[in-house]
Structures are given as C-alpha cells and as structure tokens.
Coordinates of N, CA and C in Angstrom, one line a residue:
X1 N -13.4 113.6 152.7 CA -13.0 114.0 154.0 C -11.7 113.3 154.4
X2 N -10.7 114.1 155.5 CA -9.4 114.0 155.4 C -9.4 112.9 156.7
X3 N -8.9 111.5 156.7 CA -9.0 110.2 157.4 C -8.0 110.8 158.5
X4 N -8.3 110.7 159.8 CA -6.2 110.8 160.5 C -6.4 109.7 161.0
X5 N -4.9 109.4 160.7 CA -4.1 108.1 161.2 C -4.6 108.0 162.4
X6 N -4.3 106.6 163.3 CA -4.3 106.7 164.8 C -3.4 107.4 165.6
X7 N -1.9 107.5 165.1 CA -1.0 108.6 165.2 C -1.0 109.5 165.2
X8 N -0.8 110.4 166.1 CA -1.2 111.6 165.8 C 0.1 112.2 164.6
X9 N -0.2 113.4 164.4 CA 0.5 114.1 163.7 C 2.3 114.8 164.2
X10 N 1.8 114.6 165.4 CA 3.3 115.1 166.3 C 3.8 114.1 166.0
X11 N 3.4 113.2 166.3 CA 4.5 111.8 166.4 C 4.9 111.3 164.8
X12 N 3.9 111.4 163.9 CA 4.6 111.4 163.0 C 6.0 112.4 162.3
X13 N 5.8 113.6 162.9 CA 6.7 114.4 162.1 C 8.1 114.0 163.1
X14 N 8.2 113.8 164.4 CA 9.0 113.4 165.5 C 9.7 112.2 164.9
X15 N 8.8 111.2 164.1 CA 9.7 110.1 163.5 C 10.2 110.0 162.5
X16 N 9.9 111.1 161.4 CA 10.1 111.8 160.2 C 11.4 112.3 160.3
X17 N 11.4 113.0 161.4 CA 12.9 113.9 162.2 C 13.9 112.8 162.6
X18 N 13.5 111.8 163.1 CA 14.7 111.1 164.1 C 14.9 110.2 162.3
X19 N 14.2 109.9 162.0 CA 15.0 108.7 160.6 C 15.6 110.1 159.6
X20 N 15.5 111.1 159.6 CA 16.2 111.7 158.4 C 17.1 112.0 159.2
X21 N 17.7 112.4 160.2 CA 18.9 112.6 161.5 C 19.8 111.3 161.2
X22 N 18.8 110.2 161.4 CA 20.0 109.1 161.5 C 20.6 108.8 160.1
X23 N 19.6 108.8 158.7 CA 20.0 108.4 157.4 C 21.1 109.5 157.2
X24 N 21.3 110.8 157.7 CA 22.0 112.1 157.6 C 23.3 111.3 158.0
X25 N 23.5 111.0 159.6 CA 24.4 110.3 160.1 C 25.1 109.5 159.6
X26 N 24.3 108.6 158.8 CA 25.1 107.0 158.5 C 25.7 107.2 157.2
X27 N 24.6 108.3 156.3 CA 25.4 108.8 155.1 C 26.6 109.4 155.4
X28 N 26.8 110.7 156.3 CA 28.3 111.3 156.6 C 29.4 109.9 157.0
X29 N 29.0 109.1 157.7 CA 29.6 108.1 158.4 C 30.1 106.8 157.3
X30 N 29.8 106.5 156.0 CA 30.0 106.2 155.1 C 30.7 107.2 154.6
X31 N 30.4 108.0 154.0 CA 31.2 108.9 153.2 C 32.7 109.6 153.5
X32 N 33.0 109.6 155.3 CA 33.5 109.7 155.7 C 34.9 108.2 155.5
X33 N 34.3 107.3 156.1 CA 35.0 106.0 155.7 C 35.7 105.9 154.5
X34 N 35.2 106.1 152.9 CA 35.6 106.0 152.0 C 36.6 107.3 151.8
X35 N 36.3 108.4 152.4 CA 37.5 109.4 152.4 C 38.7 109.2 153.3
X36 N 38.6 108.5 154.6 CA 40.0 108.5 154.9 C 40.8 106.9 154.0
X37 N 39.4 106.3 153.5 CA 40.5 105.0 153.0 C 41.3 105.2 151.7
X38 N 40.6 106.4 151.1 CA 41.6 106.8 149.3 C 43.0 107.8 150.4
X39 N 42.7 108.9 151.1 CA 43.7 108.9 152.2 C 44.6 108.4 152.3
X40 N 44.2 106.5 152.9 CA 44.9 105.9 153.9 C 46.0 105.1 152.4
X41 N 45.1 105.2 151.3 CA 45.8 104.5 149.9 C 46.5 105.3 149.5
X42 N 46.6 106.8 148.8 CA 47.6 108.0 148.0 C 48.3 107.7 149.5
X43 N 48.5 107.9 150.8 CA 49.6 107.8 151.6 C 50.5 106.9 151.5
X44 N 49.9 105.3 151.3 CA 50.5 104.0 151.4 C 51.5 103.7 149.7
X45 N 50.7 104.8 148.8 CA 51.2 104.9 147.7 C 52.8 105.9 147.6
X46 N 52.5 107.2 148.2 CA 53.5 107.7 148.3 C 54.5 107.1 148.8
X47 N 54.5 106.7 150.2 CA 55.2 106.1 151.2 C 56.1 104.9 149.8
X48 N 55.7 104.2 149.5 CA 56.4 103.3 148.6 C 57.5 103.6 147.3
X49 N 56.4 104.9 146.8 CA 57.4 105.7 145.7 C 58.7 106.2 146.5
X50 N 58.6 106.7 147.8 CA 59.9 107.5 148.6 C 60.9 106.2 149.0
X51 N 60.4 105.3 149.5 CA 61.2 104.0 149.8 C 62.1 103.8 148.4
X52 N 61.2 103.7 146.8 CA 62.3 103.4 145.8 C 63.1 104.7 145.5
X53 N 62.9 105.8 146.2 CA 63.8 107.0 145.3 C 64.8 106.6 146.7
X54 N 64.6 106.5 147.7 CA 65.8 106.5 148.7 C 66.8 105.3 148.3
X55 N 66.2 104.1 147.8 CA 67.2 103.1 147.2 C 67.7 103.6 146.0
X56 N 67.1 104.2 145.2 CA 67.9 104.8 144.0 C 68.4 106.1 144.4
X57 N 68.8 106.5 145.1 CA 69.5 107.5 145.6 C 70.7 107.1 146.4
X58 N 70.3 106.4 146.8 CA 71.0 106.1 147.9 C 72.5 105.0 147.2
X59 N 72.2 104.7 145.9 CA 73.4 103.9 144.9 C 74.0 105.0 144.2
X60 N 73.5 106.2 144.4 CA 74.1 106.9 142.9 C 75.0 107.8 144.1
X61 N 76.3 108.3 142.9 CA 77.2 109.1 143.4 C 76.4 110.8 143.6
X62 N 75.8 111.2 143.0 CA 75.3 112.2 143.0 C 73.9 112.8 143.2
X63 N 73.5 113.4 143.9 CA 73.0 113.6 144.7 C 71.3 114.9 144.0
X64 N 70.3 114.6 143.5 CA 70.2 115.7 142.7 C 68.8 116.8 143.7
X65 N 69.3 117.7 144.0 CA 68.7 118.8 144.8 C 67.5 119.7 144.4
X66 N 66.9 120.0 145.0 CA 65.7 121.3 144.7 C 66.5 122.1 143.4
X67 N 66.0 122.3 142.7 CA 66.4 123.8 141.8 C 66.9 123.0 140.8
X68 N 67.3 121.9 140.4 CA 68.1 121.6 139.4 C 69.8 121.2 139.6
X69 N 70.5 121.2 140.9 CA 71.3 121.0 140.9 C 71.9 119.7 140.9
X70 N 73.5 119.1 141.0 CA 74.0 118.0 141.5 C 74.6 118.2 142.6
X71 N 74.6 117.3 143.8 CA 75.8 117.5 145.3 C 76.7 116.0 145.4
X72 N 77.6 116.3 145.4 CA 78.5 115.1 145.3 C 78.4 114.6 146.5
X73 N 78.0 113.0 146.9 CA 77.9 112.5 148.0 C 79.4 112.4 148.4
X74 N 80.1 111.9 148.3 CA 81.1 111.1 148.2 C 82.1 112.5 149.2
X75 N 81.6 113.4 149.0 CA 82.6 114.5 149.9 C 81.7 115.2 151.3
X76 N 80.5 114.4 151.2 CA 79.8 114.6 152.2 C 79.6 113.6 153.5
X77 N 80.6 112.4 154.1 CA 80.2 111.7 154.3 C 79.8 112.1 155.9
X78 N 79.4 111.5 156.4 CA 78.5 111.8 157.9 C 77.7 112.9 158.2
X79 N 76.8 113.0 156.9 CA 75.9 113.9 156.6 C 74.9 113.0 156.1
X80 N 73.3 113.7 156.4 CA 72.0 112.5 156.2 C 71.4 113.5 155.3
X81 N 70.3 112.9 154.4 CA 69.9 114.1 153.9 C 68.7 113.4 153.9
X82 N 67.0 114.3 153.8 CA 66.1 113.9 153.7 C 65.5 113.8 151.9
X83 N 64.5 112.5 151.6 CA 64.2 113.0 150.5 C 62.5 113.4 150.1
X84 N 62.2 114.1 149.0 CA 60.9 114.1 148.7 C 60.9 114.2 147.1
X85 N 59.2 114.1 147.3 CA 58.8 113.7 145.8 C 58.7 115.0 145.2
X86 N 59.1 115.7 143.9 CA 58.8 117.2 143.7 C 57.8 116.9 142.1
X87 N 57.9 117.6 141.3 CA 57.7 117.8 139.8 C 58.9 117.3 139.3
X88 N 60.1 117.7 139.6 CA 61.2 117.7 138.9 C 61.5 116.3 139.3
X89 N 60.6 115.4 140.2 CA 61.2 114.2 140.3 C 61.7 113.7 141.8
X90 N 62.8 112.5 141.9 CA 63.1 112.2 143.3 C 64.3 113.6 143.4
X91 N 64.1 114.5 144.8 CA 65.3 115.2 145.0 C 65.4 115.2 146.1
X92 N 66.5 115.6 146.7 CA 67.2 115.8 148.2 C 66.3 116.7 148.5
X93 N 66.1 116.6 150.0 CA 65.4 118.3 150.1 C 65.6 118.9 151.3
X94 N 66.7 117.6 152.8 CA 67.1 118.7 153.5 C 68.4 117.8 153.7
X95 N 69.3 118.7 154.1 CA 70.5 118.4 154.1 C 71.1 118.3 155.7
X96 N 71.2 117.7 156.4 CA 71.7 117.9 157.8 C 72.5 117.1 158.2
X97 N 73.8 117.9 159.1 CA 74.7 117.5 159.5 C 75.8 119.0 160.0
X98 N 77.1 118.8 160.5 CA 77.9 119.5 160.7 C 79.5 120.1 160.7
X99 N 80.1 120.8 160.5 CA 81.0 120.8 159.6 C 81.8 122.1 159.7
X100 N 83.3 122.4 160.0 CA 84.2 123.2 160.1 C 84.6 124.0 159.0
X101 N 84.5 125.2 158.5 CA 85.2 125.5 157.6 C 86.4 126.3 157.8
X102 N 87.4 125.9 157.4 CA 89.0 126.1 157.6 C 89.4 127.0 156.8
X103 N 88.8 127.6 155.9 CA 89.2 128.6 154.5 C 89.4 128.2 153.9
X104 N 90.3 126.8 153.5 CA 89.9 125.5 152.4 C 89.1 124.5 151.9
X105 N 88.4 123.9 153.1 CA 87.8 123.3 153.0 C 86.7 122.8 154.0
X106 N 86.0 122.1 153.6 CA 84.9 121.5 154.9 C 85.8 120.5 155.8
X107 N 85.3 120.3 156.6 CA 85.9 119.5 157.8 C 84.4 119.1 158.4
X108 N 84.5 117.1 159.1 CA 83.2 117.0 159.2 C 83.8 116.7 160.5
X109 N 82.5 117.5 161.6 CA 82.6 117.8 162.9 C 82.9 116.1 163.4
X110 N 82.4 115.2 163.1 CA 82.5 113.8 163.5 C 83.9 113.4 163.4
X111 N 84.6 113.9 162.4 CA 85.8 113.5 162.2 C 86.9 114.4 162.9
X112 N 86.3 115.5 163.2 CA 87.3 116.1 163.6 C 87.3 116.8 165.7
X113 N 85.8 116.0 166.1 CA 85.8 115.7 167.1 C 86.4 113.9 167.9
X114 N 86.7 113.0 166.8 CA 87.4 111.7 166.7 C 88.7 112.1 167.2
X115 N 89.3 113.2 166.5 CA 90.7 113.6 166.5 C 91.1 113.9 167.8
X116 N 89.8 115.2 168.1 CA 90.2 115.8 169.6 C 90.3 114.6 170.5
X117 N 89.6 112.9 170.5 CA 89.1 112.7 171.8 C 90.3 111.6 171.7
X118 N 91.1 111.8 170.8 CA 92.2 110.7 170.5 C 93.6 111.3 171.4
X119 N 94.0 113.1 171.1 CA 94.7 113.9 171.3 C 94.2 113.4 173.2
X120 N 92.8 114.2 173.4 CA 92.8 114.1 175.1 C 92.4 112.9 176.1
X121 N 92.8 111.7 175.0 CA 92.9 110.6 175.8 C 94.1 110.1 176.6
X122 N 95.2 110.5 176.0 CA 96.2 110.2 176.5 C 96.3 111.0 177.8
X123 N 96.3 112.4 178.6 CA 96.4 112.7 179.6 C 95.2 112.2 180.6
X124 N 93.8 112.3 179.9 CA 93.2 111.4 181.0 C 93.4 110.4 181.0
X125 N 93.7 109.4 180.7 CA 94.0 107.6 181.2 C 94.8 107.9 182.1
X126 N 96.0 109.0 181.8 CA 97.0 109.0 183.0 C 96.7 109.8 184.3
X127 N 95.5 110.3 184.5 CA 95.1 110.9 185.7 C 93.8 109.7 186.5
X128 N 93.4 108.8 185.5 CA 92.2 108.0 186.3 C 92.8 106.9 187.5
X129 N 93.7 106.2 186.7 CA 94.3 105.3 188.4 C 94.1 106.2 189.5
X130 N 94.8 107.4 189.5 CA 94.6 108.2 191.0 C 93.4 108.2 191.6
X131 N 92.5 108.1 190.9 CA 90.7 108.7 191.2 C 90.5 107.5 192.3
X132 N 91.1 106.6 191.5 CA 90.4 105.0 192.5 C 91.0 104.4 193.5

C-alpha cells in the first residue's frame, strides 16, 4: 500500500518547481559571469596588442595599409590615422585629416589655414584700437 507523506502532493511538486527555477537561475547566473570575464580578458588582451602596434607604428617611417600597401608618413604630417589588428598583421585602417590639392601637390589645410591667419592679421590689429 502507497504511504503519503504528511505533505501533500501539491506542495511537493510547488517545491520541486521553485528549487529547479532557482538552480536554472543560478546556473544561467554563473555561466553568464564566466562569459563576460573570457570577454572582459580577449578585450583586455586585444587592447594591449593595439597599444604595442601603435608604438611600433608610430617609430617607423612607413606606414603599412589594408591591402598590402606602404604610405609614407613623413609627407603626411597633421594627419591621424587609426590602427587595427587584421590577418595581414598591425595596419592603418582609417586615415583622417585634411588637405588642398593644387594640381601638384597636397597642401595640409593646417598649414595653409596658418598662412591665411598670418596674411589677415595684419589689417585686423590695425582696425581693433578703434573698437575700444
């Protein structure tokens, strides 16, 4: 003959429910944890590899780009360029800055907005005493 508990049978399956809910929980909640910390590690790892390619980039004359190319720093000056990690290795991968072209050559807007503000300083200095 089948004994029952003093418990009834509701309450058993009711506690049955709430402990496999919570063990569900604490497993996602664990598993979760160790996924953002390998995350929080390949990030802190990258992060470090880009720091040494920007010092070793940042000594060499040349400059080496997406696709296999070279860009000569040294004729690019007041221009930033971003770097990342590819297959091919450390390479440039955005280039920003701005720049005139004259039909000979580049002209960097920094230098050649220096020029303008040198040319129109002289007539404003000589109009500001009046202002005051």
């Amino acid at each position: 003959m089948f004994v029952m508990p003093r418990k009834g049978r509701k309450w058993w399956r009711k506690t049955i429910v709430k402990v496999s809910i919570l063990s569900l929980f604490f497993y996602w909640l664990i598993s979760e944890y160790f996924y953002w910390d390998r995350v929080w590690m390949a990030g802190e790892i990258s992060h470090k590899e880009l720091v040494e390619c920007r010092k070793k980039l940042s000594d060499s004359k040349y400059l080496p780009i997406l696709g296999g190319g070279l860009l000569d720093v040294s004729k690019l000056h007041g221009f930033f360029w971003s770097v990342k990690m590819s297959k091919e290795g450390c390479v440039g991968d955005n280039l920003e800055g701005s720049f005139w072209w004259t039909g000979t050559e580049l002209r960097n807007t920094y230098d050649e907005v220096g020029k303008k503000m040198i040319r129109l300083a002289g007539p404003i200095l000589m109009w500001l005493p009046d202002f005051f």
